[in-house]
mmCIF file of C-alpha atoms in Angstrom:
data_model
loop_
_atom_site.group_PDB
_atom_site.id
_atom_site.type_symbol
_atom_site.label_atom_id
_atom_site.label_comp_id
_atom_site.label_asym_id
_atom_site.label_seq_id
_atom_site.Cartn_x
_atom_site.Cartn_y
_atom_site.Cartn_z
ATOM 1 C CA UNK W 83 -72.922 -5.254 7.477
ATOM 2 C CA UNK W 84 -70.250 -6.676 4.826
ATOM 3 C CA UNK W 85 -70.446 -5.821 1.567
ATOM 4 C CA UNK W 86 -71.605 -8.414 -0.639
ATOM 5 C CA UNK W 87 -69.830 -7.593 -3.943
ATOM 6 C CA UNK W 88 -66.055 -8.345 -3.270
ATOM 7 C CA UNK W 89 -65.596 -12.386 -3.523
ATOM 8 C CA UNK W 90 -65.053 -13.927 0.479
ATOM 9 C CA UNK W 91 -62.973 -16.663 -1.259
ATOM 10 C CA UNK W 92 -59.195 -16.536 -0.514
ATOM 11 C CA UNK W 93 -58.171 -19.709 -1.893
ATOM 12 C CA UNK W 94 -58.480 -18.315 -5.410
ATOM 13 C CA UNK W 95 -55.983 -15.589 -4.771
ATOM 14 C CA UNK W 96 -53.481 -17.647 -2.576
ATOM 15 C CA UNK W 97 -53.526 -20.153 -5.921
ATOM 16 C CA UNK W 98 -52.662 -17.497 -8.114
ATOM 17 C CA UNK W 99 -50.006 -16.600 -5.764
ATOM 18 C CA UNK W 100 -48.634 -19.624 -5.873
ATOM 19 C CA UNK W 101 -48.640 -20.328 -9.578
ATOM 20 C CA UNK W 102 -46.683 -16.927 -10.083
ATOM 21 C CA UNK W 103 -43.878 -17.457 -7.811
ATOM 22 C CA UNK W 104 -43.244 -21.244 -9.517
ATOM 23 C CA UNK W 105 -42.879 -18.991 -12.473
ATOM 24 C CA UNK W 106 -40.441 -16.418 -11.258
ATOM 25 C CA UNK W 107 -36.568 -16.288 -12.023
ATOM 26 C CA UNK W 108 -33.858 -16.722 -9.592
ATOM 27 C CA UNK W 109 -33.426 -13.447 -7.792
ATOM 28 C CA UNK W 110 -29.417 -14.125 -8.687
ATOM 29 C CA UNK W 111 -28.150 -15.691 -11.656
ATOM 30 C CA UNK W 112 -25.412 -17.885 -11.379
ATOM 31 C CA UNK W 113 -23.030 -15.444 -13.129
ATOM 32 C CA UNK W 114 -23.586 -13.299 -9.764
ATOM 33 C CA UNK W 115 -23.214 -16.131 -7.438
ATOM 34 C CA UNK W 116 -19.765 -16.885 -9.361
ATOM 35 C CA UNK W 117 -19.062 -12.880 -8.983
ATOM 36 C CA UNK W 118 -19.389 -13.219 -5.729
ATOM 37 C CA UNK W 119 -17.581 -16.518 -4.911
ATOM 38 C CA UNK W 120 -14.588 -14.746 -6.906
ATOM 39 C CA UNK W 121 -14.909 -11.860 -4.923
ATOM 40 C CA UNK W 122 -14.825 -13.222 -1.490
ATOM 41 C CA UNK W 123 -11.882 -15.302 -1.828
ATOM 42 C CA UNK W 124 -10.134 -12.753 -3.429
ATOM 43 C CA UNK W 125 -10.853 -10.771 0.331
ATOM 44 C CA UNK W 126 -10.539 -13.694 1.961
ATOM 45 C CA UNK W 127 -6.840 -14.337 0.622
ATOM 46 C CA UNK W 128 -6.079 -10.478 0.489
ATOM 47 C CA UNK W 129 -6.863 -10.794 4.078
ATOM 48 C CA UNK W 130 -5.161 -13.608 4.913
ATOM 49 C CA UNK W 131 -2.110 -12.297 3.344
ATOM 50 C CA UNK W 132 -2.637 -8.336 5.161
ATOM 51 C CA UNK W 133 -2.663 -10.455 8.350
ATOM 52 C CA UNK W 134 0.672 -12.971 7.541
ATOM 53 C CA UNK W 135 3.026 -10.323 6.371
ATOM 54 C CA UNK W 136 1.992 -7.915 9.039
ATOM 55 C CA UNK W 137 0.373 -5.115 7.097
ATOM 56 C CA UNK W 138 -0.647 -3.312 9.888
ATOM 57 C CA UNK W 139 2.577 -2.324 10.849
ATOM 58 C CA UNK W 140 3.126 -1.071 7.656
ATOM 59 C CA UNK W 141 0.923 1.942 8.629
ATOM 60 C CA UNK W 142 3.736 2.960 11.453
ATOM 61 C CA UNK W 143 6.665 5.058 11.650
ATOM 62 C CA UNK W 144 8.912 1.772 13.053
ATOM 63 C CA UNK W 145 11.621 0.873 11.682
ATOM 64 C CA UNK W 146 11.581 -2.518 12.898
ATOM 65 C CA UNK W 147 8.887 -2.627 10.312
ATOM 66 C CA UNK W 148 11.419 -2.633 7.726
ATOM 67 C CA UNK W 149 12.626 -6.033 8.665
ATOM 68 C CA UNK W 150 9.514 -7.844 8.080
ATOM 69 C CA UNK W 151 11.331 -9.036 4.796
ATOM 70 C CA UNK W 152 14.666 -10.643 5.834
ATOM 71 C CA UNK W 153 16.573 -8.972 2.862
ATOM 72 C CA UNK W 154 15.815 -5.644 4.476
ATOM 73 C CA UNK W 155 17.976 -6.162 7.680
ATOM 74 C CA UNK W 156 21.738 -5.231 6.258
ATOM 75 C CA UNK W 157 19.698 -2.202 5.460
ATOM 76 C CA UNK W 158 18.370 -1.424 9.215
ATOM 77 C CA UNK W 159 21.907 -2.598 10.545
ATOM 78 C CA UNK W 160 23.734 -0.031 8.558
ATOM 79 C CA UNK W 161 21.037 2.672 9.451
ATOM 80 C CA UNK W 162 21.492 1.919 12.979
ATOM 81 C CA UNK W 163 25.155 2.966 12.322
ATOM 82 C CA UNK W 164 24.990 5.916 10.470
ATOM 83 C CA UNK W 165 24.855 9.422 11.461
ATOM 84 C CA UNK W 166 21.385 9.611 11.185
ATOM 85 C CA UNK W 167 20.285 7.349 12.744
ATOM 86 C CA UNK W 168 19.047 9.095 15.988
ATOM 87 C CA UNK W 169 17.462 11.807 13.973
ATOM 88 C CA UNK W 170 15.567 10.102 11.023
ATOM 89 C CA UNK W 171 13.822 7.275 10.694
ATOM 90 C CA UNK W 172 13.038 4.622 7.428
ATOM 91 C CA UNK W 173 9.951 6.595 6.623
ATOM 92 C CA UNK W 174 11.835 10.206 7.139
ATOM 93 C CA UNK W 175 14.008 9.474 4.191
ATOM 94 C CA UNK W 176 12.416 7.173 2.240
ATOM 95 C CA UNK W 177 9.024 8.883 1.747
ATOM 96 C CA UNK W 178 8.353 12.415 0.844
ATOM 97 C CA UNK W 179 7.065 14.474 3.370
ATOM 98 C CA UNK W 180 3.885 15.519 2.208
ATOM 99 C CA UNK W 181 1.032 13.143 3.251
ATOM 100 C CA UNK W 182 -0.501 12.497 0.053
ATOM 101 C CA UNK W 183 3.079 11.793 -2.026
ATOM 102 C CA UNK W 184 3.525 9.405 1.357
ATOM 103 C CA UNK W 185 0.905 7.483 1.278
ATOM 104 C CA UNK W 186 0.799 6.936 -2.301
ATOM 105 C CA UNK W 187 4.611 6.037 -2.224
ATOM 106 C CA UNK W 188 3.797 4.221 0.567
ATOM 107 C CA UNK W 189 0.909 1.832 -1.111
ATOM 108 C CA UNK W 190 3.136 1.723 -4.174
ATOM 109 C CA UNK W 191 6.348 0.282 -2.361
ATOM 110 C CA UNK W 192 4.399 -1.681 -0.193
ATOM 111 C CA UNK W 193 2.588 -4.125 -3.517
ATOM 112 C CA UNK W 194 5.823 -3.729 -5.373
ATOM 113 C CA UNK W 195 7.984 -4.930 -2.257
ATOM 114 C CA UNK W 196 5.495 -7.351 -1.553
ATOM 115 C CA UNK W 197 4.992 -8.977 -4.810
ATOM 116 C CA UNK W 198 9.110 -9.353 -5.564
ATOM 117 C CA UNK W 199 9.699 -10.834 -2.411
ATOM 118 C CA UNK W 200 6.799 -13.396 -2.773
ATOM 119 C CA UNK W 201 7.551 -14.372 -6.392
ATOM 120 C CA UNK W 202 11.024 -13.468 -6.150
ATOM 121 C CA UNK W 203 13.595 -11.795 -8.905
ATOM 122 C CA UNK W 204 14.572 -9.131 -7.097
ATOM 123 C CA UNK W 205 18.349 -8.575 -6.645
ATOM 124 C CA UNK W 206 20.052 -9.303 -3.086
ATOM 125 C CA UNK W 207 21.086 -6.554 -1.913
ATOM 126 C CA UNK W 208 18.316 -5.066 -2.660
ATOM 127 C CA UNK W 209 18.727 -1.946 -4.399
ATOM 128 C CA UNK W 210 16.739 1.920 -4.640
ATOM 129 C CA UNK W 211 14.829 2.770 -7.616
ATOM 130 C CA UNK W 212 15.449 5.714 -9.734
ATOM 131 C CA UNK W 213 11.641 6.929 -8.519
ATOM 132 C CA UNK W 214 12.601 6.387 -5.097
ATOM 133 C CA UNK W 215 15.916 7.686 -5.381
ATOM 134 C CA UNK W 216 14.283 10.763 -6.313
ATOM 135 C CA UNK W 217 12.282 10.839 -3.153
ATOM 136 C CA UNK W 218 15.268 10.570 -1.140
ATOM 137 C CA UNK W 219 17.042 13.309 -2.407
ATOM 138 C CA UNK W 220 13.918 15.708 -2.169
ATOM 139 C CA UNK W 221 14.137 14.687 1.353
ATOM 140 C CA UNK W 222 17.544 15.086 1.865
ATOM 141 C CA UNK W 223 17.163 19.064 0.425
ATOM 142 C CA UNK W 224 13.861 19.308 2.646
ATOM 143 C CA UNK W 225 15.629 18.498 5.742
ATOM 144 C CA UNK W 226 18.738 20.252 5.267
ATOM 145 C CA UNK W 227 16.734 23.880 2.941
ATOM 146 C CA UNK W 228 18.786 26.197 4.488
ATOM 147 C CA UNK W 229 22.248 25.174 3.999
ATOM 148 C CA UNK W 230 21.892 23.422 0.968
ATOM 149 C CA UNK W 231 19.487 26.615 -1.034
ATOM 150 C CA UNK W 232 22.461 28.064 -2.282
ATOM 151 C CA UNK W 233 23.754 24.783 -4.187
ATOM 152 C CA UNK W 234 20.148 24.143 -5.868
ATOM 153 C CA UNK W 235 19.639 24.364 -9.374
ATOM 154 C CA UNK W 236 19.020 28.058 -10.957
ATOM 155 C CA UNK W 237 15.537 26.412 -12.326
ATOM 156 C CA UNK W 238 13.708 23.472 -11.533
ATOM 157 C CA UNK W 239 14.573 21.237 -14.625
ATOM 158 C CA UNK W 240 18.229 21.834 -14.020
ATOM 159 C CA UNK W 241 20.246 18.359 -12.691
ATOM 160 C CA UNK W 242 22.131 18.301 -9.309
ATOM 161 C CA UNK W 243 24.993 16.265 -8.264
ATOM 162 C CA UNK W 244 22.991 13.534 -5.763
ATOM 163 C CA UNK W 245 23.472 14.358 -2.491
ATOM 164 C CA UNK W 246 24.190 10.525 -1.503
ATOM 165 C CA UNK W 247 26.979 10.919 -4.154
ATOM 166 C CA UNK W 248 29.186 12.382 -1.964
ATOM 167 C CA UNK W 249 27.499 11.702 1.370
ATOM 168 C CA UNK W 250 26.799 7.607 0.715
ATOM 169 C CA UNK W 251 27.125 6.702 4.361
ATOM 170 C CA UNK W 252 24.892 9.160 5.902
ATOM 171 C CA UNK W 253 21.392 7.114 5.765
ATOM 172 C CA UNK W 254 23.340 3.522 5.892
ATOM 173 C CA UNK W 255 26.830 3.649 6.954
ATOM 174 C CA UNK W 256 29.299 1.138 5.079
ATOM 175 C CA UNK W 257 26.813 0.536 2.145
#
């Protein structure tokens, strides 16, 4: 037996149905759809522009890497000369040695490199920071700890001579 009291008539509430979803908003507003417009070419570009200037191979240890930006291979020619050269690498000198202070020093070289040698104004040779600079020589006195602990500072705010003061031609002979 059905029961008699509920109304048997759909049409009434497919109507009402109706008339409420002519009524509803857009599910996304147009400032949304322009959020999102923005946002995907930014990827899109960001992307393009990982792939064309090799990014990936920023992630290595290579030093070929390096040379991705023509004005970096007088640099990787004079490496190849130097004493060093079959016992550190770009990376081994250039970036501290903790992985943290790496990668951040990494990502931070990487968009700075990348954005002078796209616009341009950067000088030819190209030249070491003072920030970087001070990577370097934490490297050079975490490589070399145990002959060099006895010519460190008494404290840690004290200044040191450079160590590529005297030995310029270790990293990049001739420079």
């Amino acid at each position: 037996m059905t029961d008699q009291s509920q109304p048997n008539d759909l049409s009434t509430n497919s109507h009402d149905e109706s008339k409420a979803s002519s009524t509803r908003r857009p599910r996304f507003g147009k400032g949304a759809i322009v959020f999102a417009v923005i946002l995907g070419l930014l990827f899109g570009v960001g992307t393009f522009t990982f792939g064309y200037g090799k990014g990936a191979s920023y992630l290595s240890n290579n030093p070929q890497t390096c040379v991705n930006c023509h004005v970096m291979q007088d640099h990787l020619d004079s490496w190849q000369q130097s004493s060093h050269h079959h016992v550190a690498v770009c990376n081994d000198c250039h970036l501290p040695h903790d992985p943290i202070g790496k990668w951040v020093t990494k990502a931070d070289n990487g968009f700075f490199h990348s954005l002078a040698f796209t616009v341009g104004g950067y000088k030819d040779p190209i030249r070491i920071k003072p920030r970087n600079r001070r990577v370097t020589q934490s490297t050079c006195i975490d490589c070399h700890k145990d002959f060099v602990h006895p010519l460190l500072p008494a404290t840690a705010n004290d200044d040191m001579q450079s160590c590529v003061h005297c030995h310029a031609d270790v990293g990049h002979a001739g420079r």
